[in-house]
Short mmCIF file of C-alpha atoms (C1' of nucleotides) in Angstrom, two decimals:
data_model
loop_
_atom_site.label_atom_id
_atom_site.label_comp_id
_atom_site.label_asym_id
_atom_site.label_seq_id
_atom_site.Cartn_x
_atom_site.Cartn_y
_atom_site.Cartn_z
CA MET A 1 -18.29 29.90 1.85
CA ALA A 2 -21.56 29.65 3.87
CA PRO A 3 -21.86 27.16 6.63
CA ASP A 4 -24.67 25.37 4.99
CA ASP A 5 -22.62 24.62 2.01
CA GLU A 6 -19.99 23.13 4.23
CA VAL A 7 -22.45 20.91 5.89
CA LEU A 8 -23.80 19.79 2.55
CA THR A 9 -20.27 19.05 1.33
CA ARG A 10 -19.51 16.87 4.32
CA MET A 11 -22.82 14.97 4.00
CA THR A 12 -22.04 14.11 0.49
CA ASP A 13 -18.60 13.06 1.46
CA LEU A 14 -20.02 10.67 4.07
CA ALA A 15 -22.39 9.38 1.43
CA GLY A 16 -19.38 8.56 -0.72
CA GLN A 17 -20.54 10.49 -3.61
CA GLU A 18 -18.18 13.36 -3.60
CA PRO A 19 -14.81 11.60 -4.20
CA ALA A 20 -11.79 13.52 -3.37
CA GLY A 21 -10.21 16.80 -2.41
CA THR A 22 -7.29 16.05 -4.57
CA LEU A 23 -6.89 15.07 -8.14
CA ALA A 24 -4.75 12.09 -7.51
CA SER A 25 -7.32 10.82 -4.96
CA SER A 26 -10.08 11.14 -7.40
CA VAL A 27 -8.28 9.27 -10.00
CA TYR A 28 -7.33 6.54 -7.36
CA ASP A 29 -11.17 6.38 -6.56
CA ARG A 30 -12.17 6.09 -10.24
CA LEU A 31 -9.40 3.84 -11.17
CA ARG A 32 -10.09 1.53 -8.35
CA GLY A 33 -13.82 1.38 -9.20
CA ASP A 34 -12.90 0.62 -12.74
CA ILE A 35 -10.73 -2.41 -11.80
CA LEU A 36 -13.17 -3.72 -9.18
CA SER A 37 -16.12 -3.46 -11.49
CA GLY A 38 -14.00 -5.39 -14.24
CA SER A 39 -14.09 -2.42 -16.58
CA LEU A 40 -10.42 -2.64 -16.62
CA PRO A 41 -9.63 -6.47 -16.93
CA PRO A 42 -6.97 -8.39 -15.21
CA GLY A 43 -3.46 -8.13 -16.69
CA GLU A 44 -4.41 -4.88 -18.73
CA LYS A 45 -1.60 -2.76 -19.30
CA LEU A 46 -1.88 0.72 -17.88
CA ARG A 47 -0.21 3.20 -19.87
CA THR A 48 0.30 6.77 -18.75
CA GLU A 49 -0.84 8.23 -21.95
CA THR A 50 -3.98 5.96 -22.08
CA LEU A 51 -5.05 6.91 -18.67
CA ARG A 52 -4.38 10.58 -18.99
CA ALA A 53 -6.76 10.66 -21.92
CA ARG A 54 -9.34 8.44 -19.95
CA TYR A 55 -9.45 10.47 -16.87
CA GLN A 56 -8.45 13.96 -18.25
CA VAL A 57 -5.62 14.76 -15.91
CA GLY A 58 -1.88 15.22 -16.02
CA ASN A 59 0.86 12.93 -15.50
CA SER A 60 1.48 13.14 -11.70
CA PRO A 61 -1.96 12.39 -10.41
CA ILE A 62 -2.20 9.25 -12.65
CA ARG A 63 1.19 8.09 -11.28
CA GLU A 64 0.29 8.67 -7.73
CA ALA A 65 -2.95 6.67 -7.93
CA LEU A 66 -1.21 3.89 -9.53
CA ASN A 67 1.43 3.53 -6.91
CA ARG A 68 -1.35 3.67 -4.17
CA LEU A 69 -3.21 0.92 -6.02
CA SER A 70 -0.12 -1.18 -6.41
CA ALA A 71 0.27 -1.20 -2.61
CA ASP A 72 -3.37 -2.34 -2.39
CA GLY A 73 -2.61 -5.27 -4.62
CA LEU A 74 -4.89 -4.20 -7.42
CA VAL A 75 -2.05 -3.12 -9.66
CA THR A 76 1.32 -4.57 -10.15
CA ARG A 77 4.23 -2.43 -10.56
CA GLU A 78 7.66 -3.42 -12.09
CA ASP A 79 10.44 -0.83 -12.23
CA GLN A 80 10.98 0.57 -15.65
CA LYS A 81 8.06 -1.52 -17.00
CA GLY A 82 5.12 0.39 -15.83
CA PHE A 83 1.93 -0.80 -14.25
CA ARG A 84 -0.69 -3.51 -15.04
CA VAL A 85 -3.98 -4.62 -13.55
CA ALA A 86 -3.19 -7.39 -11.12
CA ALA A 87 -3.67 -10.71 -12.74
CA ALA A 88 -6.48 -13.19 -11.86
CA SER A 89 -6.35 -16.89 -11.82
CA ARG A 90 -8.09 -19.68 -10.32
CA ALA A 91 -5.10 -20.44 -8.02
CA ASP A 92 -5.23 -16.84 -6.84
CA LEU A 93 -8.80 -17.12 -5.99
CA GLU A 94 -8.29 -20.19 -3.89
CA GLU A 95 -5.54 -18.55 -2.05
CA LEU A 96 -7.49 -15.42 -1.54
CA VAL A 97 -10.50 -17.31 -0.21
CA LYS A 98 -8.34 -19.32 2.01
CA THR A 99 -6.58 -16.17 3.44
CA ARG A 100 -9.90 -14.35 3.84
CA CYS A 101 -11.38 -17.14 5.93
CA TRP A 102 -8.40 -17.38 8.27
CA LEU A 103 -8.40 -13.65 8.89
CA GLU A 104 -11.91 -13.01 9.19
CA ALA A 105 -12.47 -16.00 11.51
CA ILE A 106 -10.17 -14.30 14.00
CA ALA A 107 -11.65 -10.90 13.50
CA LEU A 108 -15.24 -12.08 13.88
CA ARG A 109 -14.32 -14.01 17.07
CA GLU A 110 -12.69 -10.96 18.52
CA ALA A 111 -15.33 -8.63 17.50
CA ILE A 112 -18.11 -10.88 19.16
CA THR A 113 -15.91 -11.06 22.27
CA ASN A 114 -15.09 -7.38 22.59
CA GLY A 115 -17.96 -5.73 20.71
CA ASP A 116 -20.01 -3.11 22.76
CA ASN A 117 -23.47 -1.81 22.39
CA ASP A 118 -22.50 0.55 19.69
CA TRP A 119 -21.03 -2.23 17.64
CA GLU A 120 -24.27 -4.19 17.95
CA GLU A 121 -26.45 -1.35 16.84
CA GLU A 122 -24.25 -0.43 14.03
CA LEU A 123 -24.51 -4.05 12.88
CA VAL A 124 -28.18 -4.16 13.15
CA LEU A 125 -28.39 -0.93 11.27
CA SER A 126 -26.11 -2.17 8.53
CA PHE A 127 -28.16 -5.00 7.98
CA HIS A 128 -31.26 -3.09 7.89
CA ARG A 129 -29.95 -0.84 5.22
CA LEU A 130 -28.67 -3.63 3.24
CA SER A 131 -32.18 -5.33 3.43
CA ARG A 132 -33.78 -2.26 1.84
CA VAL A 133 -32.06 -2.26 -1.59
CA ARG A 134 -32.13 -4.78 -4.23
CA ARG A 135 -29.01 -6.40 -5.39
CA SER A 136 -29.66 -5.82 -9.26
CA SER A 137 -30.74 -2.31 -10.41
CA SER A 138 -32.96 -3.90 -13.07
CA GLU A 139 -35.62 -6.60 -12.69
CA ASP A 140 -35.17 -8.83 -15.67
CA HIS A 141 -31.43 -8.74 -16.38
CA TYR A 142 -28.77 -8.23 -13.73
CA THR A 143 -27.37 -4.93 -13.44
CA VAL A 144 -24.82 -4.15 -10.71
CA ASN A 145 -26.38 -1.88 -8.15
CA PRO A 146 -23.66 0.33 -6.71
CA GLU A 147 -25.78 1.09 -3.66
CA TRP A 148 -26.15 -2.61 -2.66
CA GLU A 149 -22.39 -3.05 -3.32
CA ARG A 150 -21.57 -0.37 -1.00
CA LEU A 151 -23.90 -1.56 1.68
CA HIS A 152 -22.88 -5.08 1.37
CA ARG A 153 -19.27 -3.94 1.98
CA ALA A 154 -20.37 -1.97 4.93
CA PHE A 155 -22.24 -4.76 6.48
CA HIS A 156 -19.26 -7.28 6.31
CA LEU A 157 -17.00 -4.53 7.68
CA ALA A 158 -19.47 -3.71 10.45
CA LEU A 159 -19.28 -7.47 11.47
CA LEU A 160 -15.65 -7.17 12.05
CA SER A 161 -15.21 -3.54 13.11
CA ALA A 162 -14.90 -4.36 16.85
CA CYS A 163 -12.08 -6.77 16.31
CA GLY A 164 -9.72 -4.44 18.15
CA SER A 165 -7.06 -4.26 15.45
CA ARG A 166 -6.98 -1.71 12.81
CA TRP A 167 -4.39 -3.80 11.08
CA LEU A 168 -6.47 -6.88 10.76
CA LEU A 169 -9.39 -4.66 9.74
CA GLN A 170 -7.55 -3.04 6.99
CA TYR A 171 -6.37 -6.39 5.70
CA CYS A 172 -9.92 -7.86 5.69
CA ALA A 173 -10.97 -4.81 3.67
CA GLN A 174 -8.20 -5.37 1.19
CA LEU A 175 -9.03 -8.99 0.77
CA ASN A 176 -12.71 -7.81 0.53
CA ASP A 177 -11.75 -5.63 -2.51
CA GLN A 178 -9.91 -8.49 -4.22
CA ALA A 179 -12.95 -10.90 -3.62
CA ASP A 180 -15.32 -8.21 -4.84
CA ARG A 181 -13.31 -7.86 -8.25
CA TYR A 182 -13.61 -11.81 -8.58
CA ARG A 183 -17.30 -11.52 -7.90
CA GLN A 184 -17.73 -8.88 -10.70
CA LEU A 185 -15.61 -10.80 -13.07
CA ALA A 186 -18.14 -13.72 -12.44
CA ILE A 187 -21.26 -11.70 -12.62
CA VAL A 188 -20.30 -10.98 -16.24
CA VAL A 189 -20.91 -14.70 -17.08
CA SER A 190 -23.81 -15.74 -14.83
CA TYR A 191 -26.85 -14.10 -13.23
CA PRO A 192 -26.35 -14.63 -9.51
CA ARG A 193 -29.66 -16.20 -8.30
CA ARG A 194 -29.15 -16.58 -4.67
CA ASN A 195 -30.89 -15.24 -1.54
CA GLU A 196 -28.01 -13.54 0.29
CA LEU A 197 -30.29 -11.65 2.57
CA ASP A 198 -31.17 -14.81 4.83
CA GLU A 199 -27.47 -15.63 5.25
CA HIS A 200 -26.62 -12.13 6.13
CA GLU A 201 -29.51 -11.91 8.73
CA ALA A 202 -28.40 -15.30 10.18
CA MET A 203 -24.84 -13.90 10.76
CA MET A 204 -26.11 -10.71 12.10
CA LYS A 205 -28.34 -12.52 14.63
CA ALA A 206 -25.40 -15.12 15.59
CA ALA A 207 -23.09 -12.14 16.09
CA THR A 208 -25.43 -10.02 18.21
CA GLY A 209 -26.39 -13.13 20.14
CA ARG A 210 -22.58 -13.52 20.82
CA ASN A 211 -22.65 -16.92 19.49
CA ALA A 212 -19.09 -16.87 17.92
CA ASP A 213 -18.67 -20.41 16.74
CA GLU A 214 -22.07 -20.34 14.95
CA ALA A 215 -21.39 -16.80 13.37
CA ILE A 216 -18.05 -18.04 12.19
CA SER A 217 -19.30 -21.08 10.79
CA LEU A 218 -22.02 -19.05 8.86
CA LEU A 219 -19.49 -16.65 7.57
CA MET A 220 -17.11 -19.33 6.23
CA ALA A 221 -20.01 -21.00 4.70
CA HIS A 222 -21.06 -17.72 3.12
CA TYR A 223 -17.64 -17.24 1.56
CA GLU A 224 -17.28 -20.75 0.56
CA ARG A 225 -20.62 -20.55 -1.32
CA THR A 226 -19.68 -17.34 -3.10
CA ALA A 227 -16.36 -18.78 -4.10
CA GLY A 228 -18.25 -21.90 -5.45
CA ILE A 229 -20.44 -19.78 -7.59
CA ILE A 230 -17.40 -17.89 -8.99
CA ARG A 231 -15.49 -21.14 -9.50
CA GLU A 232 -18.50 -22.52 -11.57
CA SER A 233 -19.12 -19.57 -13.72
CA ILE A 234 -15.60 -19.09 -14.84
CA SER A 235 -13.17 -21.74 -16.18
CA GLU A 236 -10.19 -19.49 -16.05
CA PHE A 237 -9.37 -15.80 -16.19
CA ALA A 238 -7.26 -13.94 -18.55
CA ALA A 239 -3.88 -13.39 -16.74
CA SER A 240 -1.71 -11.74 -19.23
CA MET B 1 14.51 -19.31 -15.41
CA ALA B 2 14.71 -22.23 -13.13
CA PRO B 3 12.22 -22.51 -10.30
CA ASP B 4 15.04 -22.38 -7.69
CA ASP B 5 16.20 -19.10 -8.97
CA GLU B 6 12.80 -17.61 -8.70
CA VAL B 7 12.45 -18.76 -5.03
CA LEU B 8 15.77 -17.26 -4.20
CA THR B 9 14.99 -14.08 -5.98
CA ARG B 10 11.96 -13.84 -3.86
CA MET B 11 13.87 -14.53 -0.61
CA THR B 12 16.34 -11.86 -1.27
CA ASP B 13 13.75 -9.41 -2.47
CA LEU B 14 11.95 -9.87 0.77
CA ALA B 15 15.17 -9.43 2.66
CA GLY B 16 15.54 -5.99 1.01
CA GLN B 17 18.80 -6.24 -0.51
CA GLU B 18 18.27 -5.38 -4.32
CA PRO B 19 19.89 -2.20 -5.59
CA ALA B 20 16.77 -0.57 -6.91
CA GLY B 21 16.78 0.20 -10.55
CA THR B 22 14.64 3.38 -10.43
CA LEU B 23 15.23 6.61 -8.34
CA ALA B 24 11.87 6.40 -6.72
CA SER B 25 12.68 2.81 -5.57
CA SER B 26 16.00 3.92 -4.25
CA VAL B 27 14.41 6.66 -2.32
CA TYR B 28 11.78 4.45 -1.12
CA ASP B 29 14.33 1.89 0.31
CA ARG B 30 16.48 4.69 1.94
CA LEU B 31 13.47 6.33 3.28
CA ARG B 32 12.14 3.07 4.60
CA GLY B 33 15.46 2.44 6.21
CA ASP B 34 15.55 5.73 7.88
CA ILE B 35 12.07 5.30 9.40
CA LEU B 36 12.77 1.72 10.45
CA SER B 37 16.14 2.73 12.19
CA GLY B 38 14.30 5.58 13.88
CA SER B 39 16.54 8.13 12.08
CA LEU B 40 13.34 9.72 11.23
CA PRO B 41 11.29 9.84 14.33
CA PRO B 42 7.39 9.08 14.75
CA GLY B 43 5.27 11.97 13.74
CA GLU B 44 8.07 13.98 11.91
CA LYS B 45 6.82 15.98 9.12
CA LEU B 46 7.91 15.04 5.79
CA ARG B 47 8.32 18.12 3.66
CA THR B 48 9.04 17.76 -0.13
CA GLU B 49 11.72 20.40 0.08
CA THR B 50 13.57 18.80 3.14
CA LEU B 51 13.52 15.43 1.54
CA ARG B 52 14.71 16.65 -1.77
CA ALA B 53 17.72 18.04 -0.01
CA ARG B 54 18.27 14.90 1.96
CA TYR B 55 18.19 12.44 -0.89
CA GLN B 56 19.38 14.68 -3.82
CA VAL B 57 16.61 14.01 -6.10
CA GLY B 58 13.65 15.72 -7.68
CA ASN B 59 10.05 16.13 -6.66
CA SER B 60 8.49 13.21 -8.37
CA PRO B 61 10.60 10.29 -6.88
CA ILE B 62 10.13 11.71 -3.41
CA ARG B 63 6.27 11.65 -3.84
CA GLU B 64 6.18 8.36 -5.24
CA ALA B 65 8.27 6.90 -2.47
CA LEU B 66 6.00 8.56 0.13
CA ASN B 67 2.80 7.21 -1.53
CA ARG B 68 4.21 3.70 -1.44
CA LEU B 69 5.24 4.09 2.15
CA SER B 70 1.92 5.36 3.24
CA ALA B 71 0.39 2.33 1.87
CA ASP B 72 2.74 0.25 4.01
CA GLY B 73 1.64 2.12 7.13
CA LEU B 74 4.95 3.63 7.74
CA VAL B 75 3.89 7.08 6.67
CA THR B 76 0.59 8.78 6.95
CA ARG B 77 -0.77 10.97 4.13
CA GLU B 78 -3.60 13.62 4.28
CA ASP B 79 -4.96 15.24 1.28
CA GLN B 80 -3.51 18.80 0.83
CA LYS B 81 -1.61 18.27 4.09
CA GLY B 82 1.33 16.19 3.01
CA PHE B 83 3.08 13.37 4.73
CA ARG B 84 4.32 12.35 8.31
CA VAL B 85 6.15 9.49 9.73
CA ALA B 86 3.57 7.23 11.33
CA ALA B 87 2.90 8.02 14.94
CA ALA B 88 3.97 5.49 17.58
CA SER B 89 2.31 4.84 20.95
CA ARG B 90 2.14 2.23 23.50
CA ALA B 91 -1.43 1.42 22.51
CA ASP B 92 -0.37 0.93 18.93
CA LEU B 93 2.30 -1.37 19.98
CA GLU B 94 -0.07 -3.58 21.82
CA GLU B 95 -2.34 -3.66 18.88
CA LEU B 96 0.57 -4.65 16.64
CA VAL B 97 1.91 -7.24 18.85
CA LYS B 98 -1.52 -8.83 19.30
CA THR B 99 -2.23 -8.69 15.55
CA ARG B 100 1.10 -10.18 14.80
CA CYS B 101 0.66 -13.18 17.07
CA TRP B 102 -2.66 -13.95 15.52
CA LEU B 103 -1.46 -13.85 12.14
CA GLU B 104 1.83 -15.65 12.69
CA ALA B 105 0.16 -18.32 14.60
CA ILE B 106 -1.86 -19.26 11.53
CA ALA B 107 1.07 -18.76 9.03
CA LEU B 108 3.32 -21.04 11.18
CA ARG B 109 0.90 -23.80 11.63
CA GLU B 110 0.13 -23.78 7.87
CA ALA B 111 3.88 -23.74 6.98
CA ILE B 112 4.49 -26.67 9.37
CA THR B 113 1.69 -28.43 7.87
CA ASN B 114 2.48 -27.80 4.19
CA GLY B 115 6.23 -27.18 4.21
CA ASP B 116 8.23 -29.41 1.83
CA ASN B 117 11.83 -30.17 2.02
CA ASP B 118 13.01 -27.04 0.44
CA TRP B 119 11.32 -25.25 3.15
CA GLU B 120 13.01 -27.11 5.89
CA GLU B 121 16.44 -26.57 4.35
CA GLU B 122 15.91 -22.97 3.71
CA LEU B 123 14.93 -22.62 7.42
CA VAL B 124 17.93 -24.47 8.60
CA LEU B 125 20.13 -22.40 6.42
CA SER B 126 18.60 -19.11 7.59
CA PHE B 127 19.17 -20.25 11.14
CA HIS B 128 22.74 -21.09 10.46
CA ARG B 129 23.48 -17.77 8.81
CA LEU B 130 21.88 -15.89 11.70
CA SER B 131 23.89 -17.73 14.17
CA ARG B 132 27.17 -16.66 12.50
CA VAL B 133 26.68 -12.96 13.03
CA ARG B 134 26.68 -10.93 16.20
CA ARG B 135 23.78 -8.76 16.93
CA SER B 136 25.86 -5.68 17.85
CA SER B 137 28.50 -4.54 15.51
CA SER B 138 30.63 -3.26 18.57
CA GLU B 139 31.69 -5.28 21.62
CA ASP B 140 31.31 -2.78 24.50
CA HIS B 141 28.25 -0.54 23.38
CA TYR B 142 25.43 -1.51 21.32
CA THR B 143 25.66 -0.66 17.59
CA VAL B 144 22.97 -1.81 15.22
CA ASN B 145 24.36 -4.52 13.02
CA PRO B 146 22.47 -4.13 9.67
CA GLU B 147 23.56 -7.66 8.63
CA TRP B 148 22.11 -9.17 11.78
CA GLU B 149 18.92 -7.25 11.25
CA ARG B 150 18.68 -8.56 7.70
CA LEU B 151 19.27 -12.11 8.62
CA HIS B 152 16.93 -12.02 11.51
CA ARG B 153 14.07 -10.74 9.34
CA ALA B 154 15.01 -13.35 6.75
CA PHE B 155 14.80 -16.12 9.36
CA HIS B 156 11.33 -15.10 10.62
CA LEU B 157 10.18 -14.90 6.97
CA ALA B 158 11.59 -18.32 6.18
CA LEU B 159 9.57 -19.84 9.14
CA LEU B 160 6.48 -18.72 7.53
CA SER B 161 7.27 -18.82 3.89
CA ALA B 162 5.62 -22.14 3.28
CA CYS B 163 2.35 -21.04 4.69
CA GLY B 164 0.69 -21.09 1.35
CA SER B 165 -0.61 -17.55 1.13
CA ARG B 166 1.24 -14.61 -0.36
CA TRP B 167 -1.25 -12.38 1.13
CA LEU B 168 -0.67 -13.50 4.63
CA LEU B 169 3.07 -13.69 4.10
CA GLN B 170 2.99 -10.00 2.91
CA TYR B 171 0.99 -9.03 5.89
CA CYS B 172 3.42 -10.64 8.20
CA ALA B 173 6.21 -8.98 6.60
CA GLN B 174 4.52 -5.70 6.96
CA LEU B 175 3.83 -6.16 10.68
CA ASN B 176 7.45 -7.28 10.98
CA ASP B 177 8.54 -3.88 9.56
CA GLN B 178 6.44 -2.16 12.12
CA ALA B 179 7.74 -4.09 15.06
CA ASP B 180 11.23 -3.60 13.86
CA ARG B 181 10.60 0.09 14.20
CA TYR B 182 9.50 -0.19 17.66
CA ARG B 183 12.61 -2.38 18.42
CA GLN B 184 14.93 0.28 17.19
CA LEU B 185 13.12 3.02 18.99
CA ALA B 186 13.62 0.99 22.18
CA ILE B 187 17.19 0.16 21.56
CA VAL B 188 17.99 3.84 21.79
CA VAL B 189 17.15 3.50 25.38
CA SER B 190 18.44 0.26 26.65
CA TYR B 191 21.05 -2.27 25.58
CA PRO B 192 19.34 -5.45 24.83
CA ARG B 193 20.87 -8.26 26.93
CA ARG B 194 19.22 -11.42 25.86
CA ASN B 195 20.33 -14.59 24.04
CA GLU B 196 17.87 -14.78 21.23
CA LEU B 197 19.97 -17.39 19.54
CA ASP B 198 18.70 -20.13 21.67
CA GLU B 199 15.08 -19.06 21.16
CA HIS B 200 15.61 -19.01 17.42
CA GLU B 201 17.15 -22.44 17.50
CA ALA B 202 14.29 -23.85 19.59
CA MET B 203 11.75 -22.60 17.10
CA MET B 204 13.68 -23.90 14.24
CA LYS B 205 14.01 -27.33 15.61
CA ALA B 206 10.30 -27.47 16.68
CA ALA B 207 9.30 -26.37 13.09
CA THR B 208 11.50 -28.81 11.23
CA GLY B 209 10.32 -31.53 13.73
CA ARG B 210 6.69 -30.59 12.57
CA ASN B 211 5.70 -29.86 16.15
CA ALA B 212 3.20 -27.14 15.18
CA ASP B 213 1.88 -26.47 18.82
CA GLU B 214 5.34 -26.38 20.32
CA ALA B 215 6.64 -24.12 17.51
CA ILE B 216 3.66 -21.57 17.76
CA SER B 217 4.04 -21.41 21.50
CA LEU B 218 7.72 -20.63 21.25
CA LEU B 219 7.09 -18.01 18.74
CA MET B 220 4.41 -16.25 20.73
CA ALA B 221 6.60 -16.31 23.81
CA HIS B 222 9.36 -14.98 21.60
CA TYR B 223 7.23 -11.92 20.52
CA GLU B 224 5.84 -11.55 23.82
CA ARG B 225 9.20 -11.28 25.48
CA THR B 226 10.32 -8.82 22.90
CA ALA B 227 7.27 -6.54 23.46
CA GLY B 228 7.96 -6.78 27.24
CA ILE B 229 11.52 -5.47 26.70
CA ILE B 230 10.14 -2.61 24.55
CA ARG B 231 7.49 -1.72 27.09
CA GLU B 232 9.92 -1.56 29.93
CA SER B 233 12.37 0.49 28.18
CA ILE B 234 10.03 3.15 26.83
CA SER B 235 7.41 4.87 28.75
CA GLU B 236 5.79 6.72 25.92
CA PHE B 237 6.65 7.46 22.30
CA ALA B 238 6.49 10.93 20.82
CA ALA B 239 3.45 10.94 18.65
CA SER B 240 3.32 14.46 17.34
"C1'" DT C 1 -6.51 43.47 24.76
"C1'" DG C 2 -8.86 40.24 21.95
"C1'" DT C 3 -11.10 38.86 17.76
"C1'" DC C 4 -11.94 38.84 13.05
"C1'" DA C 5 -10.82 39.79 8.33
"C1'" DA C 6 -7.58 40.56 4.86
"C1'" DT C 7 -3.10 39.77 3.23
"C1'" DT C 8 1.26 37.43 2.96
"C1'" DA C 9 4.07 33.36 3.17
"C1'" DA C 10 4.69 28.52 2.92
"C1'" DA C 11 3.73 24.09 1.29
"C1'" DT C 12 1.30 20.95 -1.54
"C1'" DA C 13 -0.36 19.27 -5.88
"C1'" DT C 14 -0.20 19.54 -10.73
"C1'" DC C 15 1.56 20.15 -15.29
"C1'" DG C 16 4.16 19.62 -19.68
"C1'" DA C 17 8.53 18.60 -21.43
"C1'" DA C 18 13.20 16.61 -21.15
"C1'" DA C 19 15.89 12.60 -20.10
"C1'" DT C 20 16.30 7.80 -19.37
"C1'" DT C 21 15.19 3.12 -20.27
"C1'" DA C 22 12.87 -0.69 -22.81
"C1'" DT C 23 11.09 -2.62 -27.06
"C1'" DT C 24 10.72 -3.19 -31.84
"C1'" DT C 25 12.56 -3.16 -36.46
"C1'" DG C 26 15.64 -3.88 -39.98
"C1'" DA C 27 20.05 -4.73 -41.83
"C1'" DT C 28 24.23 -7.33 -41.80
"C1'" DT C 29 26.91 -11.52 -40.98
"C1'" DG C 30 28.05 -16.24 -40.01
"C1'" DC D 1 18.09 -19.13 -42.85
"C1'" DA D 2 18.86 -17.98 -38.10
"C1'" DA D 3 21.26 -14.91 -35.10
"C1'" DT D 4 23.09 -10.68 -33.55
"C1'" DC D 5 23.71 -6.16 -33.51
"C1'" DA D 6 22.41 -1.25 -34.23
"C1'" DA D 7 19.29 2.35 -35.03
"C1'" DA D 8 14.67 4.03 -34.45
"C1'" DT D 9 10.56 4.08 -31.75
"C1'" DA D 10 7.76 3.93 -27.77
"C1'" DA D 11 7.05 4.08 -22.96
"C1'" DT D 12 8.47 5.18 -18.42
"C1'" DT D 13 10.64 8.12 -15.25
"C1'" DT D 14 12.19 12.50 -13.80
"C1'" DC D 15 12.83 17.45 -13.63
"C1'" DG D 16 11.65 22.42 -12.90
"C1'" DA D 17 8.14 25.58 -13.06
"C1'" DT D 18 3.35 27.00 -12.10
"C1'" DA D 19 -1.13 26.87 -10.00
"C1'" DT D 20 -3.94 25.91 -5.72
"C1'" DT D 21 -4.54 25.25 -1.16
"C1'" DT D 22 -3.30 25.72 3.53
"C1'" DA D 23 -1.13 28.06 7.46
"C1'" DA D 24 0.85 32.35 9.48
"C1'" DT D 25 0.96 37.13 9.80
"C1'" DT D 26 -0.50 41.51 10.02
"C1'" DG D 27 -3.63 45.25 10.98
"C1'" DA D 28 -8.21 47.22 11.85
"C1'" DC D 29 -11.94 47.47 14.77
"C1'" DA D 30 -14.60 46.71 18.85
#
DNA sequence: TGTCAATTAAATATCGAAATTATTTGATTG
DNA sequence: CAATCAAATAATTTCGATATTTAATTGACA
């Protein structure tokens, strides 16, 4: 293989477009995407046979992906009873938001305390990139823009990335996934009219300005507002 | 099923005593135990063939267990390169202890705020049970007592169980596992002479007395002391 | 002697079918 | 008619073998 090809492969990898070196990882990514996007609804039974047909692979990669997802909390597993998409309920949402605020408050404070120049620059960069793409792919009706979703996630992760604990960072990312799923479930119902860009900018500026209390306060409000929108747009989620 | 039964099941589940209805789950439990006990040292390569011989099962259950463990952070996985026991280092230990203190401080405060009568009684009970078994199976030289380890874990989980977030509880349990592994690695070196019972009693009393600040302070000191002992007894862990 | 390429060996990842376990269906009995 | 048990059916879990990929070894050439 030519060196140029290698570099190209690497680049696309980093861009998140070329998913996986192994079938199991590829299925993991696709399944994860389908759950997060709501394409596979909460409580849905995940039969081996069905998934094999859907993703055109054998038994083992499917099973491997499901096991990984169950550890992420996106899928539930019961011995001898197989797998399901994790249930979603209003109570779970409240618990999720609460936990997320607890953990991210710590992470953000630590990041602001310990973050170095690289962290600041990465944060500014993340915001800039996010500001350059529209939330919806379409102008009139809302269509999820995968690029925005990706950059949005990257921004929030960049905020916390200097917290000094890979454990905490991983947990925040996991809760982020969960919250994203609820957001997508809500989007099906209501078009989100809200200028999140200003909120993100305010957070970015408070963080780079090393104003921890202000930044945390903004972040909490941000999540509380998001949760409010989700609450309003959905009375109850299917949980079976 | 009565609510009480559900809670009880949860508790014993978290204590890790169930017999495992599937081969994969059984291997998961045994492998987890072997890693936590230090029987499989940090960085150890986990070959399919070796593990098949060790646990006398086929290919699939091994892989499944490894995938679950890698999500728990006890095993690392790299596409096309297989699995290894997670590395251990002094830096990791510090990060772990730090994170644990952050998370458990929140969890304990919430538990003390929200805990009901059942929580209090479960806590008193957990302490009582812990107080009835010796830490070492043998009198003269230290021998890990699995019963004590189990009850110790159960006590700490009971402390936090009313925190109101299954997410947070799960994360604390996970960090608990990691810390336990370091404890076992340290035990190989030095006999732990320390009256932990008094510390646990003080925590229990502060918690049931709804004195959050005191309880948190005791818990943090408890972990800091444990970390200190581990630090002293080990200069550096093998990481390859 | 050192480096690189080709080959061999080893290990991982994947498949398809067999064995095990849960669920449904239907018949029999109290 | 409800309830229980047994057979049939469906789904999950597991095995042994095969295909792919990575690592190690060998040998040729500079």
